[in-house]
Every structure is written in C-alpha cells, then in structure tokens.
Short mmCIF file of C-alpha atoms in Angstrom, two decimals:
data_model
loop_
_atom_site.label_atom_id
_atom_site.label_comp_id
_atom_site.label_asym_id
_atom_site.label_seq_id
_atom_site.Cartn_x
_atom_site.Cartn_y
_atom_site.Cartn_z
CA MET A 1 -9.97 6.95 20.41
CA THR A 2 -14.05 6.22 19.82
CA LEU A 3 -14.60 3.46 17.46
CA PRO A 4 -14.70 -0.07 19.00
CA LEU A 5 -10.84 -1.34 19.11
CA LEU A 6 -9.28 -2.61 16.12
CA ALA A 7 -12.31 -1.25 14.01
CA ALA A 8 -10.25 1.27 11.50
CA ARG A 9 -7.08 -1.35 11.61
CA ARG A 10 -9.50 -4.15 10.02
CA CYS A 11 -10.70 -2.50 7.61
CA TRP A 12 -7.86 -1.20 6.33
CA HIS A 13 -6.24 -4.44 5.85
CA ALA A 14 -9.67 -6.18 4.83
CA ALA A 15 -10.77 -3.36 2.13
CA ILE A 16 -8.85 0.04 1.68
CA ASN A 17 -5.51 -1.31 1.01
CA PRO A 18 -6.12 -4.22 -1.21
CA LEU A 19 -8.95 -2.11 -3.15
CA HIS A 20 -5.92 0.18 -3.83
CA ALA A 21 -2.87 -2.15 -4.36
CA THR A 22 -5.10 -4.61 -7.13
CA ILE A 23 -3.33 -1.73 -9.59
CA TYR A 24 -0.14 -2.82 -8.73
CA PHE A 25 -0.32 -6.30 -9.83
CA SER A 26 -2.54 -5.34 -12.42
CA PRO A 27 -1.65 -6.60 -16.35
CA ASP A 28 -3.54 -3.39 -17.19
CA LEU A 29 -1.23 -0.80 -16.38
CA ALA A 30 1.64 -2.70 -17.61
CA LYS A 31 -0.10 -2.60 -20.77
CA GLU A 32 -1.25 1.24 -19.95
CA LEU A 33 2.99 1.86 -19.55
CA ALA A 34 4.18 -0.17 -22.38
CA ALA A 35 1.85 1.89 -25.01
CA LEU A 36 4.53 5.10 -23.69
CA GLY A 37 7.55 3.19 -23.81
CA VAL A 38 8.05 2.03 -20.00
CA THR A 39 8.61 -2.00 -20.60
CA ASP A 40 10.73 -2.93 -17.26
CA PRO A 41 8.13 -4.23 -14.52
CA VAL A 42 9.98 -2.30 -11.89
CA ALA A 43 10.58 1.10 -13.85
CA VAL A 44 6.00 0.06 -14.16
CA ASN A 45 5.99 -0.24 -10.49
CA LEU A 46 8.17 2.72 -9.26
CA ALA A 47 6.70 5.58 -12.41
CA SER A 48 3.00 4.55 -11.26
CA ARG A 49 3.42 4.90 -7.93
CA ALA A 50 5.98 7.66 -7.62
CA ALA A 51 4.26 10.12 -10.34
CA ALA A 52 1.97 11.76 -7.92
CA MET A 53 5.10 13.77 -6.64
CA GLY A 54 5.98 14.74 -9.78
CA ALA A 55 9.96 13.86 -11.27
CA VAL A 56 11.55 12.65 -8.68
CA GLY A 57 14.81 11.26 -8.30
CA PRO A 58 16.16 7.88 -6.25
CA GLY A 59 16.67 10.18 -2.78
CA THR A 60 12.78 11.35 -2.54
CA VAL A 61 11.46 7.68 -3.36
CA THR A 62 14.09 5.84 -1.08
CA ALA A 63 12.95 8.41 1.69
CA THR A 64 9.23 8.03 1.01
CA PHE A 65 9.29 4.37 0.32
CA TYR A 66 11.33 3.54 2.91
CA ASN A 67 12.18 -0.30 2.24
CA TYR A 68 13.32 -0.44 -1.33
CA ARG A 69 17.06 -1.07 -1.93
CA HIS A 70 17.93 2.53 -3.06
CA ASP A 71 20.56 1.00 -5.81
CA LEU A 72 17.30 -1.08 -7.08
CA LEU A 73 15.50 2.63 -7.29
CA ALA A 74 18.86 4.51 -8.77
CA ARG A 75 18.76 2.19 -11.56
CA HIS A 76 15.10 3.25 -12.82
CA LEU A 77 15.14 7.44 -11.28
CA PRO A 78 15.06 9.58 -12.32
CA ALA A 79 15.95 7.66 -16.13
CA VAL A 80 12.39 6.65 -16.47
CA TRP A 81 11.17 10.52 -16.47
CA ASP A 82 13.20 10.74 -19.65
CA THR A 83 10.66 8.07 -21.24
CA VAL A 84 7.17 9.44 -19.58
CA THR A 85 6.38 12.05 -18.08
CA PRO A 86 4.46 12.12 -14.55
CA GLU A 87 1.13 13.28 -15.92
CA GLN A 88 1.08 10.76 -18.24
CA VAL A 89 1.93 8.22 -15.89
CA LEU A 90 -0.92 9.28 -13.62
CA ALA A 91 -3.27 9.54 -16.52
CA ALA A 92 -2.20 5.85 -17.56
CA ARG A 93 -2.67 4.80 -14.18
CA LEU A 94 -6.40 5.51 -13.76
CA ARG A 95 -7.28 4.36 -16.76
CA ALA A 96 -5.26 0.91 -15.77
CA ALA A 97 -7.70 1.50 -12.58
CA ASP A 98 -11.04 1.68 -14.79
CA ALA A 99 -9.71 -1.67 -16.52
CA THR A 100 -8.41 -3.61 -13.80
CA LEU A 101 -11.88 -2.70 -11.76
CA ARG A 102 -13.86 -3.45 -13.96
CA ARG A 103 -12.28 -6.72 -15.08
CA LEU A 104 -11.93 -8.01 -11.20
CA LEU A 105 -15.87 -7.25 -10.21
CA GLY A 106 -17.91 -7.45 -13.08
CA PRO A 107 -19.92 -4.28 -15.17
CA GLU A 108 -22.57 -5.18 -12.38
CA THR A 109 -20.62 -4.50 -9.42
CA VAL A 110 -18.90 -1.29 -10.76
CA GLU A 111 -22.41 0.37 -11.61
CA SER A 112 -23.77 -0.91 -8.61
CA PRO A 113 -25.19 1.65 -5.69
CA GLU A 114 -23.25 -0.30 -3.34
CA LEU A 115 -20.28 0.76 -4.81
CA ALA A 116 -21.32 4.55 -5.02
CA GLU A 117 -21.74 4.06 -1.21
CA ALA A 118 -18.45 2.27 -0.46
CA ALA A 119 -17.01 5.08 -2.75
CA ASP A 120 -18.86 8.01 -0.66
CA LEU A 121 -17.86 6.83 2.61
CA ALA A 122 -14.63 5.82 1.68
CA MET A 123 -14.29 10.00 0.50
CA ARG A 124 -15.80 10.94 3.14
CA ALA A 125 -13.17 9.28 5.13
CA THR A 126 -10.62 11.22 3.33
CA GLU A 127 -11.59 14.44 4.75
CA GLY A 128 -9.74 13.60 8.16
CA CYS A 129 -6.96 13.31 6.46
CA THR A 130 -3.78 15.58 7.40
CA ARG A 131 -0.97 16.40 4.75
CA HIS A 132 1.71 17.53 7.40
CA ALA A 133 4.77 14.93 7.50
CA ARG A 134 2.87 12.71 4.70
CA THR A 135 4.45 13.22 1.68
CA LEU A 136 2.97 11.09 -0.29
CA TYR A 137 -0.82 10.95 0.84
CA ALA A 138 -0.23 15.01 0.16
CA ALA A 139 0.95 14.05 -3.41
CA HIS A 140 -1.81 12.47 -4.00
CA ALA A 141 -4.23 14.72 -2.17
CA ASP A 142 -3.33 17.35 -4.72
CA LEU A 143 -4.63 14.75 -7.85
CA PRO A 144 -8.30 15.60 -8.85
CA VAL A 145 -10.75 13.53 -7.87
CA PRO A 146 -12.64 10.91 -10.84
CA GLU A 147 -16.02 10.99 -11.70
CA ALA A 148 -16.35 7.53 -11.86
CA PRO A 149 -18.27 5.95 -8.34
CA HIS A 150 -15.58 2.93 -8.96
CA LEU A 151 -13.00 5.55 -9.59
CA ARG A 152 -13.44 7.81 -6.79
CA LEU A 153 -13.48 4.68 -4.58
CA TRP A 154 -10.03 3.94 -6.00
CA HIS A 155 -8.86 7.08 -5.73
CA ALA A 156 -10.34 7.13 -2.12
CA THR A 157 -8.39 3.88 -0.90
CA THR A 158 -5.26 5.22 -2.49
CA LEU A 159 -5.59 8.65 -0.35
CA LEU A 160 -6.05 6.35 2.65
CA ARG A 161 -3.92 3.63 1.98
CA GLU A 162 -1.09 6.64 1.62
CA HIS A 163 -1.97 8.78 4.63
CA ARG A 164 -1.60 5.13 7.48
CA GLY A 165 1.81 4.55 5.28
CA ASP A 166 3.58 7.93 5.80
CA GLY A 167 2.78 7.81 9.74
CA HIS A 168 3.62 3.46 9.26
CA LEU A 169 7.26 5.28 8.54
CA ALA A 170 7.17 7.64 11.76
CA ALA A 171 5.92 4.25 13.64
CA LEU A 172 9.10 2.01 12.01
CA LEU A 173 11.60 4.94 13.06
CA LEU A 174 10.71 4.97 16.93
CA ALA A 175 10.65 1.02 16.54
CA ALA A 176 13.97 1.16 15.33
CA LEU A 177 13.38 -1.11 12.34
CA ASP A 178 15.23 -0.73 9.22
CA PRO A 179 13.67 -0.97 5.72
CA VAL A 180 15.18 -4.56 5.66
CA GLU A 181 13.83 -5.29 9.30
CA ALA A 182 10.72 -3.81 8.55
CA LEU A 183 10.00 -6.15 5.80
CA VAL A 184 11.90 -9.40 7.25
CA SER A 185 9.44 -9.15 10.34
CA HIS A 186 6.70 -8.47 9.16
CA THR A 187 6.93 -11.72 6.98
CA ALA A 188 7.51 -13.06 10.32
CA THR A 189 3.95 -12.53 11.15
CA GLY A 190 3.17 -14.45 8.29
CA ARG A 191 1.19 -11.15 6.50
CA GLY A 192 3.93 -9.97 5.08
CA MET A 193 5.32 -10.55 1.52
CA THR A 194 7.27 -13.30 0.89
CA ALA A 195 11.14 -13.49 0.38
CA LYS A 196 10.45 -13.64 -3.24
CA TRP A 197 8.42 -10.83 -3.52
CA ILE A 198 10.62 -9.22 -1.44
CA LYS A 199 13.58 -9.19 -3.66
CA THR A 200 11.69 -9.29 -7.29
CA ILE A 201 9.57 -5.84 -6.54
CA ARG A 202 11.64 -4.40 -3.57
CA GLY A 203 15.36 -5.11 -4.42
CA TRP A 204 16.82 -6.37 -1.64
CA GLU A 205 19.09 -9.60 -2.25
CA GLN A 206 18.92 -12.86 0.05
CA SER A 207 22.33 -11.59 1.75
CA ASP A 208 20.55 -8.58 2.86
CA LEU A 209 17.32 -10.65 4.38
CA ASP A 210 19.69 -13.04 5.82
CA ALA A 211 21.31 -9.95 7.71
CA ALA A 212 18.39 -8.39 8.80
CA THR A 213 17.60 -11.93 9.94
CA GLY A 214 20.66 -12.18 12.00
CA ARG A 215 20.12 -8.45 13.46
CA LEU A 216 16.48 -9.17 14.44
CA ARG A 217 18.05 -12.13 15.92
CA GLU A 218 20.33 -10.29 17.96
CA ARG A 219 17.67 -7.76 19.65
CA GLY A 220 15.82 -11.07 19.94
CA ILE A 221 12.99 -10.12 17.91
CA LEU A 222 13.49 -13.42 16.00
CA ASP A 223 14.14 -16.65 17.24
CA ALA A 224 16.53 -19.51 15.76
CA ASP A 225 13.97 -20.73 13.58
CA GLY A 226 13.31 -17.04 12.18
CA GLU A 227 10.05 -17.16 14.11
CA LEU A 228 8.33 -13.88 15.82
CA THR A 229 9.93 -14.46 19.61
CA GLU A 230 6.66 -12.85 22.34
CA GLU A 231 9.12 -9.36 22.42
CA GLY A 232 9.16 -9.82 18.42
CA LYS A 233 5.19 -10.03 18.47
CA ALA A 234 4.99 -7.47 20.80
CA VAL A 235 7.71 -5.05 18.80
CA ARG A 236 5.04 -5.89 15.72
CA GLU A 237 1.88 -5.00 18.13
CA ARG A 238 3.80 -1.92 19.38
CA LEU A 239 4.21 -0.60 15.98
CA GLU A 240 0.69 -1.19 14.61
CA VAL A 241 -0.99 0.45 18.05
CA GLU A 242 1.14 3.60 17.04
CA THR A 243 0.53 3.33 13.02
CA ASP A 244 -3.30 3.13 14.70
CA ARG A 245 -2.97 6.34 16.55
CA LEU A 246 -1.71 8.26 13.73
CA ASP A 247 -4.49 7.23 11.38
CA ALA A 248 -7.50 7.77 13.47
CA ALA A 249 -8.15 11.07 12.38
CA PRO A 250 -9.74 9.67 9.23
CA TYR A 251 -11.97 7.29 11.17
CA GLU A 252 -13.48 9.29 13.42
CA HIS A 253 -14.16 11.51 11.18
CA LEU A 254 -16.07 8.91 9.18
CA GLY A 255 -17.78 7.48 12.69
CA GLU A 256 -18.31 3.82 13.80
CA GLN A 257 -21.27 3.18 11.39
CA GLY A 258 -20.00 4.91 8.65
CA LEU A 259 -16.49 2.48 8.91
CA ALA A 260 -18.57 -0.33 10.03
CA ARG A 261 -20.26 -0.60 6.56
CA LEU A 262 -17.03 0.65 4.57
CA ALA A 263 -15.72 -2.26 5.78
CA GLU A 264 -18.57 -4.53 4.85
CA LEU A 265 -18.77 -3.49 1.44
CA GLY A 266 -14.90 -3.33 0.91
CA SER A 267 -14.11 -6.81 2.25
CA GLY A 268 -17.11 -8.18 -0.20
CA PHE A 269 -15.44 -6.18 -3.36
CA VAL A 270 -12.19 -7.28 -2.47
CA SER A 271 -13.38 -11.13 -1.85
CA ARG A 272 -14.62 -10.74 -5.08
CA ALA A 273 -11.55 -9.57 -6.24
CA ILE A 274 -9.53 -11.64 -5.35
CA GLY A 275 -11.23 -14.79 -6.61
CA ALA A 276 -10.90 -13.18 -9.98
CA GLY A 277 -7.24 -12.94 -9.57
CA ALA A 278 -6.27 -9.97 -8.35
CA PHE A 279 -3.10 -11.05 -6.30
CA PRO A 280 -0.53 -13.48 -7.43
CA ARG A 281 -1.14 -16.83 -4.82
CA ASP A 282 2.75 -16.79 -3.67
CA LEU A 283 2.55 -12.74 -2.20
CA PHE A 284 2.03 -13.49 1.35
CA GLY A 285 3.44 -15.80 3.82
CA ARG A 286 6.25 -17.41 5.78
CA ALA A 287 7.83 -18.68 2.28
#
C-alpha cells in the first residue's frame, strides 16, 4: 500500500462502518418494517441486511454473515419473505436511513456541503471495489445509487462496509477462527460486541461462548481470565492486516488526501450521531 500505515483501517472503523451501522439500531427501521408486517427484531435485522441478495434462505445467510447461529437464521428465513418482499425491505431500509440520518445529524448537517463532499469521496472510493468472491458487496453494488447526498453517503458506506466485511471472512478462515471464536476473541480486544449483544443479535447461547472460550484457551489465544495472550493479540492483528490487504483497493483509488478528508468529515458525523444516541451504550466492550 502507498497510503500511510493503518490510515484506511482507521477511517473504516471511525467513520465508514459506524455511519452504515446506524441503521441496525434505529427505531426508524423497526417502524418501517412493522408497517409491512415484520415486527420481530431479529427478523428486522436479518431481512434488512440480506434483502440485497433476494429472497435467500438460511444457508446463504449463514455463509455470508459468518457469525450468526444457523438455528436462529432458520427460524426467520425464508419465512420472512412470505410477509414482505426483498424489494419492499430495501425501499423501507432507505426510508429508514433517510429518517435516521436526519434525526441523528440534524437538517443543517444533512444539507451541508461537507456532507455532500463526504458522499462524493466515499462514492469515489467504491470505484476501486471488486465483486469477485464478495457476495454481500456485489449484491449491494447492483442497487441504484440514491440521489440525495446523505443517502448517497449511506449507500457508499454500505458498499465499503460490505466490501471489507467479505474480505474479512476470508481472513477469518485463514486464521482458523470459527464464528463463535471470532466473536469471543474480538470481544476480548475490547472493541467487539459484549456477550449480551452477541446472544441478542447473533443468537448464540452462553454455553456456545463458554465452549469457544475453552477452545481459544487451548490454542493459547486467551488466558485463564479470558484476556488475549500475546499470541492472541498477534492473531487478531494478523487478521486485521490481512483484511487491510484484501480491502486496500478502494482507498488506494481514493488516494491519501481524499482518504484523510473522508476520515475527517466522517468521524465528525459519527461523533454527532453517537452523541445523539445512535448506538446502545453497552454494545461494545469486554463485559
């Protein structure tokens, strides 16, 4: 890479992924899908993220989401598509993104030239994305680009989020971390989801987390207190480095100045969104 070390990773974590992820904790999304007959929070989450792939079943989603429990997915898919079509979900999701960003950022920010600039930068970065072996990214890349700047920005962050995510799955396989081990080791870094949310959103039980913790201890990745060992820290860093390598193209295409500006603008929007209550307070951490 010709970019400064970790610049793309920091931008993704600080600006790109959080802007996209506001939708998954938004009451606006629940409201939109409830109006279409989908009221279960898990079904709302699964349908909204999977809809770009069409009326898929649990096997496809288990493969592409990686760290959701298959039994949980099978309870809601493909059944949810009997209530609502993927096209209806995608339209509802975009309406929810509109309402969410307007609520979290405020009308002045949504209509500002800085937000339009960020949208242009993020869309420019997506020009460097590739479709092969990137199922979720490729499905979203087939969707039309919204005209409104704040929705163009959200769409671009969705593409960049799924592009990195698809590459991350390949890196997880190379690291030999199964779905639960990936979650537990990420939580141990202090930057992953808490056990409460892993169980609520991903469907795993405490026994699953305990078993994964035991396997990670046997491999020397976690110590007796559930903290990352030096080897565990190295495993997680190698995982991120490999993900960086697989995800370098969009940010190389954007260039150093463009990336720095996107990080500056996007981080400001994310800070404002977090201040407005975009995410649960207990979402991340070691607890």
